[in-house]
PDB file of C-alpha atoms in Angstrom:
ATOM      1  CA  LYS X 405      -8.340 -99.001 -64.879  1.00 70.00           C
ATOM      2  CA  ALA X 406      -5.843 -98.976 -62.044  1.00 82.00           C
ATOM      3  CA  GLY X 407      -7.216 -99.192 -58.530  1.00 93.00           C
ATOM      4  CA  VAL X 408      -6.469 -97.095 -55.503  1.00 96.00           C
ATOM      5  CA  THR X 409      -2.776 -97.121 -54.679  1.00 97.00           C
ATOM      6  CA  GLN X 410      -1.203 -96.372 -51.334  1.00 97.00           C
ATOM      7  CA  THR X 411       2.427 -95.785 -50.479  1.00 97.00           C
ATOM      8  CA  PRO X 412       4.311 -96.950 -48.604  1.00 97.00           C
ATOM      9  CA  ARG X 413       2.764-100.326 -47.863  1.00 96.00           C
ATOM     10  CA  TYR X 414       4.656-100.806 -44.625  1.00 97.00           C
ATOM     11  CA  LEU X 415       6.229 -98.353 -42.246  1.00 96.00           C
ATOM     12  CA  ILE X 416       8.013 -98.571 -38.928  1.00 98.00           C
ATOM     13  CA  LYS X 417       8.396 -95.455 -36.822  1.00 97.00           C
ATOM     14  CA  THR X 418       9.244 -94.636 -33.220  1.00 97.00           C
ATOM     15  CA  ARG X 419       7.182 -92.687 -30.716  1.00 98.00           C
ATOM     16  CA  GLY X 420       7.314 -88.965 -31.191  1.00 97.00           C
ATOM     17  CA  GLN X 421       8.124 -89.088 -34.879  1.00 98.00           C
ATOM     18  CA  GLN X 422       5.782 -87.986 -37.606  1.00 98.00           C
ATOM     19  CA  VAL X 423       4.666 -89.866 -40.690  1.00 98.00           C
ATOM     20  CA  THR X 424       3.111 -89.044 -44.054  1.00 98.00           C
ATOM     21  CA  LEU X 425       1.051 -91.554 -46.002  1.00 98.00           C
ATOM     22  CA  SER X 426       0.068 -91.135 -49.625  1.00 98.00           C
ATOM     23  CA  CYS X 427      -2.981 -92.202 -51.604  1.00 98.00           C
ATOM     24  CA  SER X 428      -3.655 -92.020 -55.328  1.00 98.00           C
ATOM     25  CA  PRO X 429      -7.330 -92.477 -56.167  1.00 97.00           C
ATOM     26  CA  ILE X 430      -8.819 -94.248 -59.139  1.00 96.00           C
ATOM     27  CA  SER X 431      -8.487 -92.075 -62.227  1.00 95.00           C
ATOM     28  CA  GLY X 432     -11.382 -89.609 -62.392  1.00 93.00           C
ATOM     29  CA  HIS X 433     -12.315 -89.976 -58.731  1.00 94.00           C
ATOM     30  CA  ARG X 434     -12.367 -86.712 -56.827  1.00 94.00           C
ATOM     31  CA  SER X 435     -13.215 -87.846 -53.323  1.00 94.00           C
ATOM     32  CA  VAL X 436     -10.698 -89.496 -51.025  1.00 96.00           C
ATOM     33  CA  SER X 437     -11.478 -90.800 -47.559  1.00 96.00           C
ATOM     34  CA  TRP X 438      -9.152 -92.198 -44.932  1.00 98.00           C
ATOM     35  CA  TYR X 439      -9.887 -94.890 -42.357  1.00 98.00           C
ATOM     36  CA  GLN X 440      -7.919 -96.407 -39.501  1.00 98.00           C
ATOM     37  CA  GLN X 441      -8.239-100.129 -38.822  1.00 97.00           C
ATOM     38  CA  THR X 442      -7.114-101.608 -35.502  1.00 96.00           C
ATOM     39  CA  PRO X 443      -7.999-104.884 -33.778  1.00 92.00           C
ATOM     40  CA  GLY X 444      -9.466-103.033 -30.818  1.00 90.00           C
ATOM     41  CA  GLN X 445     -11.403-100.195 -32.446  1.00 92.00           C
ATOM     42  CA  GLY X 446     -12.157-101.729 -35.823  1.00 94.00           C
ATOM     43  CA  LEU X 447     -12.576 -99.492 -38.834  1.00 96.00           C
ATOM     44  CA  GLN X 448     -12.890 -95.808 -38.008  1.00 97.00           C
ATOM     45  CA  PHE X 449     -13.374 -92.866 -40.314  1.00 96.00           C
ATOM     46  CA  LEU X 450     -10.625 -90.253 -40.203  1.00 97.00           C
ATOM     47  CA  PHE X 451     -11.588 -87.668 -42.816  1.00 95.00           C
ATOM     48  CA  GLU X 452     -12.803 -87.095 -46.347  1.00 95.00           C
ATOM     49  CA  TYR X 453     -11.464 -84.720 -48.957  1.00 95.00           C
ATOM     50  CA  PHE X 454     -13.325 -83.615 -52.040  1.00 94.00           C
ATOM     51  CA  SER X 455     -12.007 -81.102 -54.536  1.00 92.00           C
ATOM     52  CA  GLU X 456      -9.126 -80.216 -52.203  1.00 94.00           C
ATOM     53  CA  THR X 457     -11.481 -79.385 -49.305  1.00 94.00           C
ATOM     54  CA  GLN X 458     -12.017 -81.371 -46.162  1.00 94.00           C
ATOM     55  CA  ARG X 459     -15.663 -82.331 -46.262  1.00 91.00           C
ATOM     56  CA  ASN X 460     -15.965 -84.508 -43.207  1.00 89.00           C
ATOM     57  CA  LYS X 461     -13.888 -85.320 -40.169  1.00 92.00           C
ATOM     58  CA  GLY X 462     -13.988 -88.182 -37.702  1.00 93.00           C
ATOM     59  CA  ASN X 463     -13.282 -88.129 -34.009  1.00 93.00           C
ATOM     60  CA  PHE X 464      -9.508 -88.135 -33.994  1.00 96.00           C
ATOM     61  CA  PRO X 465      -7.071 -85.737 -32.314  1.00 96.00           C
ATOM     62  CA  GLY X 466      -5.504 -82.852 -34.188  1.00 96.00           C
ATOM     63  CA  ARG X 467      -2.307 -84.872 -34.618  1.00 97.00           C
ATOM     64  CA  PHE X 468      -4.072 -86.483 -37.557  1.00 98.00           C
ATOM     65  CA  SER X 469      -4.312 -84.227 -40.576  1.00 97.00           C
ATOM     66  CA  GLY X 470      -4.665 -84.532 -44.285  1.00 97.00           C
ATOM     67  CA  ARG X 471      -4.774 -82.705 -47.540  1.00 97.00           C
ATOM     68  CA  GLN X 472      -5.723 -83.222 -51.126  1.00 97.00           C
ATOM     69  CA  PHE X 473      -3.973 -81.945 -54.193  1.00 97.00           C
ATOM     70  CA  SER X 474      -5.411 -80.633 -57.443  1.00 96.00           C
ATOM     71  CA  ASN X 475      -4.872 -84.038 -59.096  1.00 95.00           C
ATOM     72  CA  SER X 476      -7.008 -85.602 -56.300  1.00 96.00           C
ATOM     73  CA  ARG X 477      -4.062 -87.394 -54.730  1.00 98.00           C
ATOM     74  CA  SER X 478      -4.208 -87.208 -50.965  1.00 98.00           C
ATOM     75  CA  GLU X 479      -1.804 -87.375 -48.067  1.00 98.00           C
ATOM     76  CA  MET X 480      -2.418 -87.883 -44.421  1.00 98.00           C
ATOM     77  CA  ASN X 481       0.008 -86.903 -41.724  1.00 98.00           C
ATOM     78  CA  VAL X 482       0.289 -88.083 -38.158  1.00 98.00           C
ATOM     79  CA  SER X 483       2.512 -86.039 -35.883  1.00 95.00           C
ATOM     80  CA  THR X 484       3.973 -87.001 -32.515  1.00 96.00           C
ATOM     81  CA  LEU X 485       3.301 -90.672 -33.035  1.00 98.00           C
ATOM     82  CA  GLU X 486       1.989 -92.766 -30.157  1.00 97.00           C
ATOM     83  CA  LEU X 487       2.056 -96.540 -29.747  1.00 97.00           C
ATOM     84  CA  GLY X 488      -1.710 -96.590 -30.222  1.00 96.00           C
ATOM     85  CA  ASP X 489      -1.344 -95.168 -33.712  1.00 97.00           C
ATOM     86  CA  SER X 490      -0.115 -98.551 -34.898  1.00 98.00           C
ATOM     87  CA  ALA X 491      -2.754 -99.585 -37.406  1.00 97.00           C
ATOM     88  CA  LEU X 492      -3.658-100.303 -40.984  1.00 97.00           C
ATOM     89  CA  TYR X 493      -4.518 -97.014 -42.677  1.00 98.00           C
ATOM     90  CA  LEU X 494      -6.904 -97.407 -45.564  1.00 97.00           C
ATOM     91  CA  CYS X 495      -7.657 -94.932 -48.276  1.00 97.00           C
ATOM     92  CA  ALA X 496     -10.848 -95.068 -50.331  1.00 97.00           C
ATOM     93  CA  SER X 497     -11.873 -93.126 -53.407  1.00 96.00           C
ATOM     94  CA  SER X 498     -15.146 -92.374 -55.138  1.00 93.00           C
ATOM     95  CA  LEU X 499     -16.277 -90.231 -58.039  1.00 91.00           C
ATOM     96  CA  THR X 500     -17.941 -87.525 -55.983  1.00 82.00           C
ATOM     97  CA  SER X 501     -19.081 -86.989 -52.414  1.00 81.00           C
ATOM     98  CA  GLY X 502     -22.339 -88.058 -50.860  1.00 75.00           C
ATOM     99  CA  GLY X 503     -24.323 -88.865 -53.959  1.00 77.00           C
ATOM    100  CA  PRO X 504     -26.724 -91.814 -53.737  1.00 73.00           C
ATOM    101  CA  GLU X 505     -24.790 -93.926 -56.185  1.00 76.00           C
ATOM    102  CA  GLU X 506     -21.394 -93.317 -54.620  1.00 85.00           C
ATOM    103  CA  THR X 507     -19.350 -96.402 -53.845  1.00 91.00           C
ATOM    104  CA  GLN X 508     -15.992 -96.161 -52.156  1.00 93.00           C
ATOM    105  CA  TYR X 509     -13.197 -98.338 -53.460  1.00 95.00           C
ATOM    106  CA  PHE X 510     -10.383 -99.108 -51.086  1.00 96.00           C
ATOM    107  CA  GLY X 511      -6.655 -99.330 -51.517  1.00 96.00           C
ATOM    108  CA  PRO X 512      -4.484-102.087 -50.004  1.00 95.00           C
ATOM    109  CA  GLY X 513      -3.590 -99.940 -47.014  1.00 96.00           C
ATOM    110  CA  THR X 514      -0.435 -98.797 -45.291  1.00 97.00           C
ATOM    111  CA  ARG X 515       0.496-100.772 -42.221  1.00 96.00           C
ATOM    112  CA  LEU X 516       2.118 -98.499 -39.650  1.00 98.00           C
ATOM    113  CA  LEU X 517       3.986 -99.887 -36.677  1.00 98.00           C
ATOM    114  CA  VAL X 518       5.015 -97.466 -33.945  1.00 98.00           C
ATOM    115  CA  LEU X 519       7.743 -98.675 -31.595  1.00 97.00           C
TER     116      LEU X 519
ATOM    117  CA  ALA Q 619     -25.381 -90.735 -35.115  1.00 81.00           C
ATOM    118  CA  GLN Q 620     -25.127 -93.831 -37.240  1.00 88.00           C
ATOM    119  CA  SER Q 621     -24.077 -97.290 -36.076  1.00 93.00           C
ATOM    120  CA  VAL Q 622     -23.778-100.842 -37.327  1.00 96.00           C
ATOM    121  CA  ALA Q 623     -23.843-104.099 -35.392  1.00 97.00           C
ATOM    122  CA  GLN Q 624     -22.573-107.445 -36.573  1.00 98.00           C
ATOM    123  CA  PRO Q 625     -23.619-109.773 -33.774  1.00 97.00           C
ATOM    124  CA  GLU Q 626     -21.404-112.702 -34.734  1.00 97.00           C
ATOM    125  CA  ASP Q 627     -17.649-112.490 -34.476  1.00 97.00           C
ATOM    126  CA  GLN Q 628     -17.274-115.691 -36.478  1.00 98.00           C
ATOM    127  CA  VAL Q 629     -19.448-117.853 -38.674  1.00 98.00           C
ATOM    128  CA  ASN Q 630     -18.463-121.417 -39.521  1.00 98.00           C
ATOM    129  CA  VAL Q 631     -20.060-123.170 -42.464  1.00 98.00           C
ATOM    130  CA  ALA Q 632     -19.351-126.270 -44.513  1.00 98.00           C
ATOM    131  CA  GLU Q 633     -18.510-125.840 -48.173  1.00 98.00           C
ATOM    132  CA  GLY Q 634     -21.647-126.051 -50.302  1.00 97.00           C
ATOM    133  CA  ASN Q 635     -23.934-124.966 -47.467  1.00 98.00           C
ATOM    134  CA  PRO Q 636     -25.742-121.606 -47.354  1.00 98.00           C
ATOM    135  CA  LEU Q 637     -23.878-118.730 -45.747  1.00 98.00           C
ATOM    136  CA  THR Q 638     -25.501-115.877 -43.830  1.00 98.00           C
ATOM    137  CA  VAL Q 639     -23.723-112.965 -42.186  1.00 98.00           C
ATOM    138  CA  LYS Q 640     -25.935-110.741 -40.052  1.00 98.00           C
ATOM    139  CA  CYS Q 641     -25.980-106.959 -39.885  1.00 98.00           C
ATOM    140  CA  THR Q 642     -28.272-104.438 -38.210  1.00 97.00           C
ATOM    141  CA  TYR Q 643     -27.963-100.689 -38.470  1.00 95.00           C
ATOM    142  CA  SER Q 644     -29.108 -97.419 -36.978  1.00 93.00           C
ATOM    143  CA  VAL Q 645     -29.206 -94.177 -38.946  1.00 89.00           C
ATOM    144  CA  SER Q 646     -31.403 -91.123 -39.291  1.00 85.00           C
ATOM    145  CA  GLY Q 647     -33.513 -91.317 -42.390  1.00 84.00           C
ATOM    146  CA  ASN Q 648     -33.140 -93.819 -45.167  1.00 83.00           C
ATOM    147  CA  PRO Q 649     -29.753 -95.518 -45.287  1.00 87.00           C
ATOM    148  CA  TYR Q 650     -27.215 -96.434 -47.875  1.00 92.00           C
ATOM    149  CA  LEU Q 651     -25.893 -99.893 -46.904  1.00 95.00           C
ATOM    150  CA  PHE Q 652     -22.769-101.707 -48.042  1.00 96.00           C
ATOM    151  CA  TRP Q 653     -20.953-104.984 -47.666  1.00 98.00           C
ATOM    152  CA  TYR Q 654     -17.201-105.291 -48.037  1.00 98.00           C
ATOM    153  CA  VAL Q 655     -14.878-108.271 -47.741  1.00 97.00           C
ATOM    154  CA  GLN Q 656     -11.279-108.243 -46.553  1.00 97.00           C
ATOM    155  CA  TYR Q 657      -8.746-110.948 -47.254  1.00 93.00           C
ATOM    156  CA  PRO Q 658      -5.532-111.211 -45.204  1.00 87.00           C
ATOM    157  CA  ASN Q 659      -3.120-108.330 -45.761  1.00 79.00           C
ATOM    158  CA  ARG Q 660      -5.473-106.716 -48.231  1.00 83.00           C
ATOM    159  CA  GLY Q 661      -7.748-103.719 -48.332  1.00 89.00           C
ATOM    160  CA  LEU Q 662     -11.523-103.914 -48.493  1.00 94.00           C
ATOM    161  CA  GLN Q 663     -13.257-105.223 -51.590  1.00 96.00           C
ATOM    162  CA  PHE Q 664     -16.740-103.944 -52.408  1.00 95.00           C
ATOM    163  CA  LEU Q 665     -19.384-106.686 -52.641  1.00 97.00           C
ATOM    164  CA  LEU Q 666     -22.729-104.930 -52.944  1.00 96.00           C
ATOM    165  CA  LYS Q 667     -24.843-101.993 -51.838  1.00 95.00           C
ATOM    166  CA  TYR Q 668     -28.419-101.015 -51.144  1.00 94.00           C
ATOM    167  CA  ILE Q 669     -29.507 -97.555 -52.181  1.00 90.00           C
ATOM    168  CA  THR Q 670     -33.223 -97.799 -52.807  1.00 86.00           C
ATOM    169  CA  GLY Q 671     -35.728 -99.996 -54.584  1.00 85.00           C
ATOM    170  CA  ASP Q 672     -35.719-103.772 -54.556  1.00 88.00           C
ATOM    171  CA  ASN Q 673     -34.998-105.152 -51.084  1.00 91.00           C
ATOM    172  CA  LEU Q 674     -32.926-108.015 -52.498  1.00 95.00           C
ATOM    173  CA  VAL Q 675     -29.597-106.817 -53.805  1.00 96.00           C
ATOM    174  CA  LYS Q 676     -27.289-108.997 -55.867  1.00 96.00           C
ATOM    175  CA  GLY Q 677     -23.560-108.436 -55.832  1.00 95.00           C
ATOM    176  CA  SER Q 678     -20.208-109.886 -56.747  1.00 92.00           C
ATOM    177  CA  TYR Q 679     -19.114-113.529 -56.433  1.00 93.00           C
ATOM    178  CA  GLY Q 680     -22.656-114.848 -55.968  1.00 95.00           C
ATOM    179  CA  PHE Q 681     -23.390-112.817 -52.851  1.00 97.00           C
ATOM    180  CA  GLU Q 682     -26.720-111.138 -52.198  1.00 97.00           C
ATOM    181  CA  ALA Q 683     -28.185-109.162 -49.328  1.00 98.00           C
ATOM    182  CA  GLU Q 684     -31.684-108.523 -48.117  1.00 96.00           C
ATOM    183  CA  PHE Q 685     -32.698-105.109 -46.818  1.00 95.00           C
ATOM    184  CA  ASN Q 686     -35.405-105.180 -44.157  1.00 95.00           C
ATOM    185  CA  LYS Q 687     -36.485-101.709 -43.102  1.00 93.00           C
ATOM    186  CA  SER Q 688     -38.745-102.775 -40.229  1.00 93.00           C
ATOM    187  CA  GLN Q 689     -35.991-104.852 -38.667  1.00 95.00           C
ATOM    188  CA  THR Q 690     -33.251-102.389 -39.692  1.00 95.00           C
ATOM    189  CA  SER Q 691     -31.240-105.309 -41.033  1.00 97.00           C
ATOM    190  CA  PHE Q 692     -29.118-105.974 -44.079  1.00 97.00           C
ATOM    191  CA  HIS Q 693     -27.991-109.597 -43.926  1.00 98.00           C
ATOM    192  CA  LEU Q 694     -25.474-110.943 -46.426  1.00 98.00           C
ATOM    193  CA  LYS Q 695     -26.188-114.333 -47.992  1.00 98.00           C
ATOM    194  CA  LYS Q 696     -24.688-116.824 -50.364  1.00 98.00           C
ATOM    195  CA  PRO Q 697     -26.601-119.953 -51.368  1.00 97.00           C
ATOM    196  CA  SER Q 698     -23.540-122.208 -51.592  1.00 97.00           C
ATOM    197  CA  ALA Q 699     -20.337-121.232 -49.794  1.00 97.00           C
ATOM    198  CA  LEU Q 700     -16.849-121.881 -51.142  1.00 97.00           C
ATOM    199  CA  VAL Q 701     -13.640-122.386 -49.197  1.00 97.00           C
ATOM    200  CA  SER Q 702     -12.348-119.274 -50.950  1.00 95.00           C
ATOM    201  CA  ASP Q 703     -15.130-117.240 -49.273  1.00 97.00           C
ATOM    202  CA  SER Q 704     -13.238-117.538 -45.987  1.00 97.00           C
ATOM    203  CA  ALA Q 705     -12.461-113.934 -45.082  1.00 97.00           C
ATOM    204  CA  LEU Q 706     -13.489-110.996 -42.894  1.00 97.00           C
ATOM    205  CA  TYR Q 707     -16.789-109.375 -43.842  1.00 98.00           C
ATOM    206  CA  PHE Q 708     -17.810-105.836 -42.972  1.00 98.00           C
ATOM    207  CA  CYS Q 709     -21.221-104.214 -43.108  1.00 98.00           C
ATOM    208  CA  ALA Q 710     -21.286-100.422 -43.399  1.00 96.00           C
ATOM    209  CA  VAL Q 711     -23.874 -97.657 -43.389  1.00 93.00           C
ATOM    210  CA  ARG Q 712     -23.778 -94.167 -44.831  1.00 89.00           C
ATOM    211  CA  GLY Q 713     -26.348 -91.607 -43.870  1.00 80.00           C
ATOM    212  CA  ARG Q 714     -27.750 -89.397 -46.589  1.00 74.00           C
ATOM    213  CA  ALA Q 715     -26.249 -86.268 -45.060  1.00 74.00           C
ATOM    214  CA  ALA Q 716     -22.903 -87.801 -44.144  1.00 71.00           C
ATOM    215  CA  GLY Q 717     -20.948 -87.141 -47.311  1.00 77.00           C
ATOM    216  CA  ASN Q 718     -18.946 -90.280 -47.968  1.00 82.00           C
ATOM    217  CA  LYS Q 719     -18.429 -91.178 -44.308  1.00 89.00           C
ATOM    218  CA  LEU Q 720     -18.939 -94.883 -43.798  1.00 92.00           C
ATOM    219  CA  THR Q 721     -19.634 -96.338 -40.367  1.00 94.00           C
ATOM    220  CA  PHE Q 722     -18.573 -99.966 -40.160  1.00 97.00           C
ATOM    221  CA  GLY Q 723     -19.619-102.874 -38.034  1.00 97.00           C
ATOM    222  CA  GLY Q 724     -16.997-104.790 -36.126  1.00 97.00           C
ATOM    223  CA  GLY Q 725     -16.656-107.427 -38.801  1.00 97.00           C
ATOM    224  CA  THR Q 726     -17.538-111.115 -39.006  1.00 98.00           C
ATOM    225  CA  ARG Q 727     -14.935-113.718 -39.763  1.00 97.00           C
ATOM    226  CA  VAL Q 728     -16.260-116.421 -42.060  1.00 98.00           C
ATOM    227  CA  LEU Q 729     -14.616-119.818 -42.099  1.00 98.00           C
ATOM    228  CA  VAL Q 730     -15.745-122.227 -44.780  1.00 97.00           C
ATOM    229  CA  LYS Q 731     -14.575-125.768 -44.164  1.00 97.00           C
ATOM    230  CA  PRO Q 732     -14.110-128.277 -46.984  1.00 95.00           C
TER     231      PRO Q 732
END
């Protein structure tokens, strides 16, 4: 079974631009979560989508948004990019949301560099 | 609020020696606990989890972890470390009412020397 895939793998943008990252979950998984990884702040939860609905949201500004499609694929969008948005963005999928047996499986990430 | 602490930024161990990576957590109610490993330029790989039951959890690649409720700890262990175990290890907690939100520790870099 194919794992979680993320596109693109690398991205360079300039301040003020916007960016869209894509995540395809493991087949059959309906929950997708997004995390930001930086050297300074570590791994931080952005949001979770389950059955096309945002279930949970982390403490990030409104410039960070996401959505999930009917096939469970998810996108996240960052508008008005800032230098501090440079990070590795990780997507994780699981079968459902919040159940005791749920394990999240991570994709390889998209590395975003903002110049 | 939930939180995780990994008190050691780096652990150095000789190949063949036991490896321990420490983790303590704080969460309301009973926790779900996880260990992940990250190799350079890669995402996170799941190693093992504690949900309920036996306090000793066995996972992938010979790793195991011991859940200690009184000490709110979930230390990762491997009896005999390999050079290929050199990587960044993350402990994470999920509260039972938090959906799939994982809160991670800061990570511990493990260096196994031949």
